[in-house]
XYZ file of C-alpha atoms in Angstrom:
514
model
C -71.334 49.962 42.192
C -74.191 48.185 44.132
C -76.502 49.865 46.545
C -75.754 46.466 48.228
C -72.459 47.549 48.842
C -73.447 51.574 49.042
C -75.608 50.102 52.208
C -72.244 48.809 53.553
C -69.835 51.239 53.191
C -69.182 55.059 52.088
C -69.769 55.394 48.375
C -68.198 58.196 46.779
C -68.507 58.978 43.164
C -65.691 62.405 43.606
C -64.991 64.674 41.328
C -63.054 63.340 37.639
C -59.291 64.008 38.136
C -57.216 66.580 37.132
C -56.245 65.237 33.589
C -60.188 64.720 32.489
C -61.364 67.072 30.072
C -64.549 67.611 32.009
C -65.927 68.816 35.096
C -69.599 66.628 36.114
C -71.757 68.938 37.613
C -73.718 68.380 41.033
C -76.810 68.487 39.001
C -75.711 65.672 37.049
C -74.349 64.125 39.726
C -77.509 63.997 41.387
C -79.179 62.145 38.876
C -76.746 59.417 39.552
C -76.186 59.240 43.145
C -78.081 59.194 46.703
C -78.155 62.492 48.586
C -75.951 61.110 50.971
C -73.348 60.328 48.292
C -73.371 64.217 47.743
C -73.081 64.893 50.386
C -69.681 62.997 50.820
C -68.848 64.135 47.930
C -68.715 68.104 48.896
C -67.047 66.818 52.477
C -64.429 65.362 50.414
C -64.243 65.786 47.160
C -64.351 70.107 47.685
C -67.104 69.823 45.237
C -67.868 73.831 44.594
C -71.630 74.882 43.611
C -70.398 76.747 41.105
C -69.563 73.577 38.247
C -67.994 75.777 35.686
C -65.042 76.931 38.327
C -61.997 75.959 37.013
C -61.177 72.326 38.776
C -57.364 73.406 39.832
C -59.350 76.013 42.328
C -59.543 72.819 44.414
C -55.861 72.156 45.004
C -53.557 74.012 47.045
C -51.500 77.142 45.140
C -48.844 76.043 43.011
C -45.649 75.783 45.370
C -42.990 78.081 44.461
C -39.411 76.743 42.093
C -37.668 76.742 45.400
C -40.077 75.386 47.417
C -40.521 72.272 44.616
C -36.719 71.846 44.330
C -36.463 71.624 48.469
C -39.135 68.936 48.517
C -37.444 67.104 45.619
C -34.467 67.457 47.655
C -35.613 66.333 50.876
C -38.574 63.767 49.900
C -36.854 61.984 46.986
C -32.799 62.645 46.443
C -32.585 62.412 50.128
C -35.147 60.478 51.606
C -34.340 57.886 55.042
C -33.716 55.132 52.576
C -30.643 57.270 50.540
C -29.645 58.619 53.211
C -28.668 55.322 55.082
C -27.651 53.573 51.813
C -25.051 57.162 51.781
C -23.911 57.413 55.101
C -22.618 53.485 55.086
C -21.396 53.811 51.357
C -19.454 57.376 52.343
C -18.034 56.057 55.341
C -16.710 52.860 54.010
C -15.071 55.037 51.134
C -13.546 57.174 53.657
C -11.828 54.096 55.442
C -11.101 52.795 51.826
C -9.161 56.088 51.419
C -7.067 56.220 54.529
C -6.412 52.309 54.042
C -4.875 52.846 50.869
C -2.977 56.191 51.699
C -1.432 54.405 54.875
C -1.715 50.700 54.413
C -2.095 49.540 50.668
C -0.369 46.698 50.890
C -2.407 44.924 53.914
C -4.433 42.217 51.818
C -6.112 41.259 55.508
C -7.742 44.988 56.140
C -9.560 44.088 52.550
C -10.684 41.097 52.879
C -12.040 41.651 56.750
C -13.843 44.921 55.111
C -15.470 43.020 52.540
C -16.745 40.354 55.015
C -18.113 42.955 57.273
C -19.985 44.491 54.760
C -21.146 41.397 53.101
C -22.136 40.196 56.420
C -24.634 43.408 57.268
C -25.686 43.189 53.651
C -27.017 39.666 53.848
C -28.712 39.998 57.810
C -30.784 43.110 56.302
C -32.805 40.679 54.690
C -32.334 38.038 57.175
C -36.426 37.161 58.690
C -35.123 36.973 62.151
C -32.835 39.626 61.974
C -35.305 42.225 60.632
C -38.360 41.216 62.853
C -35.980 42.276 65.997
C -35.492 45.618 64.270
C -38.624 46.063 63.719
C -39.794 44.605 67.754
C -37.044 47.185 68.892
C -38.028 50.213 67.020
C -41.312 50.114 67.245
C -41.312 49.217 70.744
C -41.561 52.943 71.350
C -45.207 53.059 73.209
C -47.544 56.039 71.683
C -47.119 58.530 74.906
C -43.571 59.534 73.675
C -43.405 62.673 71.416
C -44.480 62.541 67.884
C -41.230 63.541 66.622
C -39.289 60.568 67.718
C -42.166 58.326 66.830
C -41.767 59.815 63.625
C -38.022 58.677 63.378
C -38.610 55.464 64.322
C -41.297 55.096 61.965
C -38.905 54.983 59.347
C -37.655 51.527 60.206
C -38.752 49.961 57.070
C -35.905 52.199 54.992
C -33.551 49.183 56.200
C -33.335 48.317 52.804
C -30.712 51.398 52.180
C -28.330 49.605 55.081
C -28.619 46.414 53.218
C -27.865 48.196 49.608
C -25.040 50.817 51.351
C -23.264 47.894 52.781
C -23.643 45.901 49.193
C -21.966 48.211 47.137
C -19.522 49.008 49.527
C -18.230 45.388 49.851
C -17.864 45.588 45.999
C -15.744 48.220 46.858
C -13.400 46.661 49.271
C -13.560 43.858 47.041
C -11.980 45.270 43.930
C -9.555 46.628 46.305
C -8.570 43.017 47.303
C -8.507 42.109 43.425
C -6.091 44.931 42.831
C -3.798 43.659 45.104
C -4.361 40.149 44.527
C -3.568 40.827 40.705
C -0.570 43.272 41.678
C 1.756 40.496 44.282
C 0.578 37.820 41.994
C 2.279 39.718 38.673
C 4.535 41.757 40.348
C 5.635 40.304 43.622
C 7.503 42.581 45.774
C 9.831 40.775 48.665
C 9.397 44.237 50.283
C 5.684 43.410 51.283
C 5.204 41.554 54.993
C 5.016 37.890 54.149
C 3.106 36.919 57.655
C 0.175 39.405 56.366
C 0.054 39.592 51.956
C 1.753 36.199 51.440
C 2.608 38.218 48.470
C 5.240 35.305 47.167
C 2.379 32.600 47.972
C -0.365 33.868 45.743
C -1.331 30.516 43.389
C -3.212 30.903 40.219
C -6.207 29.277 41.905
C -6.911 31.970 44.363
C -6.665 34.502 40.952
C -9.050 32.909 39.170
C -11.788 32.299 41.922
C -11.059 36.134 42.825
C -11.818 37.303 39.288
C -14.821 35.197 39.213
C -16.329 36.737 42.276
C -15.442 40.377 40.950
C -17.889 39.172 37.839
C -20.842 37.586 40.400
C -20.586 40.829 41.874
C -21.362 43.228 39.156
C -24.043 41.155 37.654
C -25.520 41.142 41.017
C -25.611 45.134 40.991
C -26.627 45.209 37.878
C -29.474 43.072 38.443
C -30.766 45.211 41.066
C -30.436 48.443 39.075
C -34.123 50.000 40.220
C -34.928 49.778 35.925
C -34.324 46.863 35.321
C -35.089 45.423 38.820
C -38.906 46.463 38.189
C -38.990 45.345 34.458
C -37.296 41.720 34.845
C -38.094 41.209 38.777
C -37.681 37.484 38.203
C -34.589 37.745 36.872
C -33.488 39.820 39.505
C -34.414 37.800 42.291
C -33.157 34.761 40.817
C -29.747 36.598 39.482
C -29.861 38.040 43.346
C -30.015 35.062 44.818
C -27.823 31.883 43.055
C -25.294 34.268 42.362
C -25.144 35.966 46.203
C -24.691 31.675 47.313
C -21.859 31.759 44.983
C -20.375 34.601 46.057
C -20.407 33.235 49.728
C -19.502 29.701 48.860
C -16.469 31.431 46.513
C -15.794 33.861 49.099
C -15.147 30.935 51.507
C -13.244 28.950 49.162
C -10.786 31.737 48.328
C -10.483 32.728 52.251
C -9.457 29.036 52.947
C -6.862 28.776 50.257
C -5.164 32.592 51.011
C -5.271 31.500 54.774
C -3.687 28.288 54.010
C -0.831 30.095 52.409
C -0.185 33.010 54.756
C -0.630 30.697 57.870
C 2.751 29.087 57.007
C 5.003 32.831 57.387
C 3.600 32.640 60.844
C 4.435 28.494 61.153
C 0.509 28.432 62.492
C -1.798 25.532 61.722
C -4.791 26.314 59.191
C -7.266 25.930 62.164
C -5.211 28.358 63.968
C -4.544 30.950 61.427
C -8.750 30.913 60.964
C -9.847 31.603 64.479
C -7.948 34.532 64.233
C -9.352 35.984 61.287
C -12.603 37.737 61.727
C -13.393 37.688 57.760
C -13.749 33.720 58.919
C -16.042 34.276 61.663
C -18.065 36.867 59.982
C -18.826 34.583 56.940
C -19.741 31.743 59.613
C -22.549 34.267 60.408
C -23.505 34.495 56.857
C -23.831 31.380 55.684
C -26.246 30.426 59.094
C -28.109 33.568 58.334
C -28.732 32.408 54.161
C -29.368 28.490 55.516
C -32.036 29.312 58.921
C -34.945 30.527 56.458
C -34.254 26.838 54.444
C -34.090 24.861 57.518
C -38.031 25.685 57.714
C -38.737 25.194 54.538
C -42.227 23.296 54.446
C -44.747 22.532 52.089
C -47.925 24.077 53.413
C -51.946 23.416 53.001
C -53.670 26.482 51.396
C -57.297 26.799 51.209
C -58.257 28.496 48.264
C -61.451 31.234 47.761
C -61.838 32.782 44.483
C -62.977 35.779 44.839
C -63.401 36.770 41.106
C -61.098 36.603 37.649
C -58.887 39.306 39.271
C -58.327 37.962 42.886
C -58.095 35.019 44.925
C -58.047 34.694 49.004
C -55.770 32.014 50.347
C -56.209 30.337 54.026
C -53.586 28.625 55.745
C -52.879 28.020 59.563
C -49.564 26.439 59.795
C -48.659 29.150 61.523
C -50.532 32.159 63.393
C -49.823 35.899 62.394
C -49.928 39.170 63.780
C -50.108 42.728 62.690
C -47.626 43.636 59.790
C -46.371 40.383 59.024
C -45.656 39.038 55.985
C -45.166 35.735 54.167
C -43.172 34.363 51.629
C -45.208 31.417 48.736
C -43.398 29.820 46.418
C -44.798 26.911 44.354
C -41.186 26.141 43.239
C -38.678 25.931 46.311
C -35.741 27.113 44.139
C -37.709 29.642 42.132
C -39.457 32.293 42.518
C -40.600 33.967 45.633
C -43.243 36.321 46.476
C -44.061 37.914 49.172
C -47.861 38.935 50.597
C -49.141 40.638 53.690
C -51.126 37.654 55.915
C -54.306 39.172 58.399
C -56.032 36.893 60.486
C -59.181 34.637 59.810
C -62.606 34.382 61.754
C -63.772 31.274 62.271
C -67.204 31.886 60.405
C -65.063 32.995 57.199
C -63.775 29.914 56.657
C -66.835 27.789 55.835
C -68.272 24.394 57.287
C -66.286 22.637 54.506
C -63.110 24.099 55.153
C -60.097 21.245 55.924
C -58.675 23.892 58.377
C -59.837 23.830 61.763
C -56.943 25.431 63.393
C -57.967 28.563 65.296
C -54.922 30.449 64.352
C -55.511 30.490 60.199
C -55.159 33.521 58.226
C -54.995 34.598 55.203
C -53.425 36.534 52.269
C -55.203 38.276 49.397
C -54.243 38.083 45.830
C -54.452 39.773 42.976
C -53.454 39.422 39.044
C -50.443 41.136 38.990
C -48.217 38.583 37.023
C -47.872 35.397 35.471
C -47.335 33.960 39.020
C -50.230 35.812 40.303
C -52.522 35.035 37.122
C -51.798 31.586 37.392
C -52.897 31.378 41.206
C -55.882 32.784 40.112
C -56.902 30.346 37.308
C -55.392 27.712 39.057
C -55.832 27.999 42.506
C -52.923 25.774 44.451
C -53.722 22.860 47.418
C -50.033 23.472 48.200
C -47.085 25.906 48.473
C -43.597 26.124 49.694
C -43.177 28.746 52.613
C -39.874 29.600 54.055
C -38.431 31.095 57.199
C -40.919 32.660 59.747
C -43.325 35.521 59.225
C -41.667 38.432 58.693
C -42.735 42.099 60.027
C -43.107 44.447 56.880
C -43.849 48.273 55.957
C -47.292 48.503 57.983
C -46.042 47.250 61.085
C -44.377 51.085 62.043
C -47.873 52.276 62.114
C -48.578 51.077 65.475
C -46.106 53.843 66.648
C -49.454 56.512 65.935
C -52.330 56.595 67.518
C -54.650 58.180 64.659
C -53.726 57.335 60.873
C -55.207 57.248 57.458
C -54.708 54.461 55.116
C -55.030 55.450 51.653
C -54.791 51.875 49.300
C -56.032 51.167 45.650
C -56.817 47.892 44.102
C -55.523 44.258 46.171
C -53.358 47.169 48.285
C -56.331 46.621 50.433
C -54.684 43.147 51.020
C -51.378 44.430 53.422
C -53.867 46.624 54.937
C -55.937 44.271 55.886
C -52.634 43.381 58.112
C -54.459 45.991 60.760
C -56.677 43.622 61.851
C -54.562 41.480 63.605
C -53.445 43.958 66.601
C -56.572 44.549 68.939
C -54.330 47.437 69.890
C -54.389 49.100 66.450
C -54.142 52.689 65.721
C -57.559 54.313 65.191
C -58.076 55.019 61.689
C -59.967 55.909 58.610
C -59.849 54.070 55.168
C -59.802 55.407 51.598
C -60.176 52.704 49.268
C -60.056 53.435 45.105
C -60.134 50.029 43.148
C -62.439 48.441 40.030
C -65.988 47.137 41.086
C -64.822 46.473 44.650
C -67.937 43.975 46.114
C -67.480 42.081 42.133
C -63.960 41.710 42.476
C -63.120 40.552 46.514
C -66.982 39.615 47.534
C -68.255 40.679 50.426
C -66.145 38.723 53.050
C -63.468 41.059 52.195
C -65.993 44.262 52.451
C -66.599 43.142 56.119
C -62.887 42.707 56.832
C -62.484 46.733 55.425
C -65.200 47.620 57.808
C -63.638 45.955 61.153
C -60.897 48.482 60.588
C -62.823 51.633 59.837
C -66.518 51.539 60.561
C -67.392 54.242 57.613
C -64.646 53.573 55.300
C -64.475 55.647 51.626
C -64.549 53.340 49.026
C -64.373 54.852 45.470
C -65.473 52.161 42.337
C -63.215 53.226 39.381
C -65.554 51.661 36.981
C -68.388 54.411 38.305
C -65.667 57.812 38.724
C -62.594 57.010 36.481
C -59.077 56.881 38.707
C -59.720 60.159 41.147
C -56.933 62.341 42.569
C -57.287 61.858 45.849
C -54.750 63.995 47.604
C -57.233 66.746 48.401
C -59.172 64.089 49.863
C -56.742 62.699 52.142
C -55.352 66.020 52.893
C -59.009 67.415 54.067
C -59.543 63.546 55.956
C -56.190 64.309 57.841
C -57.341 67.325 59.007
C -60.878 66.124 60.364
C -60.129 63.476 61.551
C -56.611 64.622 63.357
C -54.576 61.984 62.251
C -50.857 61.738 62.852
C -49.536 60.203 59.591
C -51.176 58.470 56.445
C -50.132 55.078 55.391
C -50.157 54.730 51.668
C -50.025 51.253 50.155
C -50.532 50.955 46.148
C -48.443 49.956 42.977
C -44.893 51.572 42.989
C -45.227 54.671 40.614
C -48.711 55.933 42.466
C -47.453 54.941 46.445
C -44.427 57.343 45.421
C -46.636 59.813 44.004
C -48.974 60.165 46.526
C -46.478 59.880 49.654
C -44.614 62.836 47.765
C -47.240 64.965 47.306
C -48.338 64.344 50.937
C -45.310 64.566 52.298
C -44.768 68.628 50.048
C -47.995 69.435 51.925
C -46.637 68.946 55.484
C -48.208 65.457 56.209
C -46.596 62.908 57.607
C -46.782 59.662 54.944
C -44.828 57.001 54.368
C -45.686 53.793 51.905
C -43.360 50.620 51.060
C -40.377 50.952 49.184
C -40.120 48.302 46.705
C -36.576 47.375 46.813
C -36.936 43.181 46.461
């Protein structure tokens, strides 16, 4: 690392991690580091004076079988997120239960179930919708207890309301196909015409159901965690042209079934619909899928390469707060991707730059994909945004008053969110990424250092990847903070908010699920 950048900010060179065959001495470390560093490095690190001392002194004792299997239980099986996603999914299936035990033949209870569910489904991802979750929740000001800060902290689990109420409504929906398929084959005069229509059933409305049943599957298929992370373009583009079909389907086979049962009750089609709250709930669905596209706009981005690995964008069509998000596409209909936005200072962006808007920000970038990559070789003029800015993951941590945020590589980017609350939490930083002053320049060093005047910034290329969980654990401590905000690829944010989380702490990183 440079002693340009040491100057700026805490460099640590810690100890190698636990899967290294070797254990550097202090001696040799001294030969390659400033006192100070070693200094850091024994606050932090738990560097022992004694170098051949087996390295796994420095963790915690080994938790017990029992102990492990509760944390699994609690931190992973059962985390917020599953336990939403079960709570709606066991519910519905209750209702599903009593509906057929009591009521089988009532086409109407299926179809308004499905809607419902559909309906929460889709405003769980809906910009508006979740920003008023989140302004709700976290409304909650700092003086109330920890522990109910703590709940509402776990806003961002939403995600397990939005996949609960998804499967569900596949539920409820091959329900309705069952019966569908049974009065159409076997029609039974028995059944109430003014509610199943069951002698009115055309081929038409078979067919479109059947088709729907398919667009269903292969949208929970799609969004399987495997292969959701292996083919996420795929997935979001399965996710989304299918999910329009379904609604547009949906629609089409609630308007022909309604204009068949309306005439057992001699009403008018207009009349039969008002009455039906599968009608009214998909009018809520269809405004909440359009909104985001009515603001569709092709935006001016600034562009700052920062190095081969990562590129800064400006923009300042729109001004941005703490924890929100934005959504770039260069292809309106393709794919999306979403990136954490933190405000601008008027000296970053340069007597050249074309935007002289007060209110621009920014969003950092790094090669993470071919979308990614070819930002970075090709920086854009222009990209599509959609919707509003939408409140994220980091936004909950304005519920704490001290918190740690632990972030490797362009995970600095989100955090960077922090800076645009001047009521902020106090906090510390521990950063671990690849030649950090090479790869984001200074500009983004200074940003680090508004949010924590003496971050801990750890250069991979110097130390190798470093487990930093004793770290963070012995920074909690000193520093009395009330939860650590870890923000990293998927497989090491899980790993560390686990392992946190089986040591007591309070931690909490995003969740990955679109």
């Amino acid at each position: 690392m440079s002693w340009d950048l040491a100057k700026e900010v805490r460099m640590v060179v810690p100890t190698s991690s636990p899967s290294s065959n070797s254990l550097q001495t202090p001696n040799q470390t001294a030969t390659q580091n400033s006192p100070q560093e070693i200094s850091d490095l024994k606050n932090y690190s738990g560097y022992y004076s004694n170098a051949g001392e087996d390295i796994e002194a420095q963790k915690t004792k080994r938790q017990s079988k029992s102990r492990a299997y509760w944390n699994f239980l609690r931190f992973t099986a059962l985390n917020v997120y599953r336990r939403l996603f079960s709570f709606i999914f066991l519910a519905n299936l209750a209702v599903f239960i009593a509906i057929m035990i009591t009521d089988q033949s009532s086409l109407l209870a299926f179809v308004n179930a499905t809607a419902a569910n559909l309906t929460v489904c889709g405003l769980m991802r809906q910009p508006l919708v979740v920003n008023t979750i989140y302004l709700v929740i976290c409304s909650i000001p700092r003086s109330a207890p920890l522990r109910l800060r703590r709940i509402a902290s776990k806003a961002f689990h939403l995600g397990g309301v939005h996949s609960g109420c998804g499967v569900a409504s596949f539920v409820w929906y091959v329900g309705l196909v069952a019966l569908i398929s049974k009065h159409y084959w076997f029609p039974d005069d028995h059944y109430s015409s003014s509610t199943d229509a069951a002698q009115h059933i055309s081929t038409a409305v078979v067919v479109i159901a059947y088709i729907i049943l398919v667009l269903l599957l292969f949208i929970m298929t799609a969004a399987y965690p495997v292969f959701r992370f292996k083919h996420h373009n795929g997935f979001e583009l399965t996710h989304r042209f299918s999910a329009w079909a379904v609604v547009a389907l949906f629609l089409a086979l609630l308007l022909m079934f309604s204009d068949q049962a309306r005439k057992a009750e001699d009403l008018s089609l207009g009349q039969y619909l008002i009455r039906l709250p599968a009608f009214w709930l998909l009018i809520v669905v269809i405004t909440a899928i359009v909104h985001p596209y009515l603001l569709l706009r092709r935006v001016k981005v600034e562009p700052e390469p920062l190095s081969k690995h990562a590129i800064r964008l400006h923009m300042n069509h729109a001004r941005t707060r703490f924890g929100l998000g934005i959504q770039l596409a260069k292809n309106p209909l393709w794919d999306w991707h979403s990136f954490a936005t933190f405000p601008d200072r008027a000296a970053e962006k340069g007597p050249n730059s074309t935007l002289q808007s007060s209110d621009s920000f920014s969003c950092l970038i790094s090669k993470a994909g071919d979308w990614t990559t070819d930002t970075i070789e090709r920086p854009p003029q222009y990209l599509w945004k959609r919707g509003v800015l939408v409140y994220g993951f980091a936004y909950v941590m304005r519920l704490y008053k001290k918190i740690i945020v632990v972030t490797t590589g362009s995970g600095i980017g989100p955090c960077l969110s922090f800076l645009g609350d001047g009521n902020r939490p106090a906090m510390r930083v521990v950063w671990q990424t690849r030649s950090p002053l090479k790869t984001y320049g200074q500009g983004v060093i200074d940003l680090v250092k508004q949010m924590d005047t003496d971050p801990l910034v750890m250069d991979t290329d110097l130390t190798g990847r470093v487990d930093m969980v004793p770290i963070i654990e012995r920074m909690t401590s000193e520093f009395g903070a009330e939860a650590v905000c870890v923000v990293s690829n998927p497989r090491l944010t899980k790993k560390l908010v686990y392992e946190l989380e089986a040591r007591g702490l309070v931690a909490m990183g995003p969740i990955f699920d679109s």
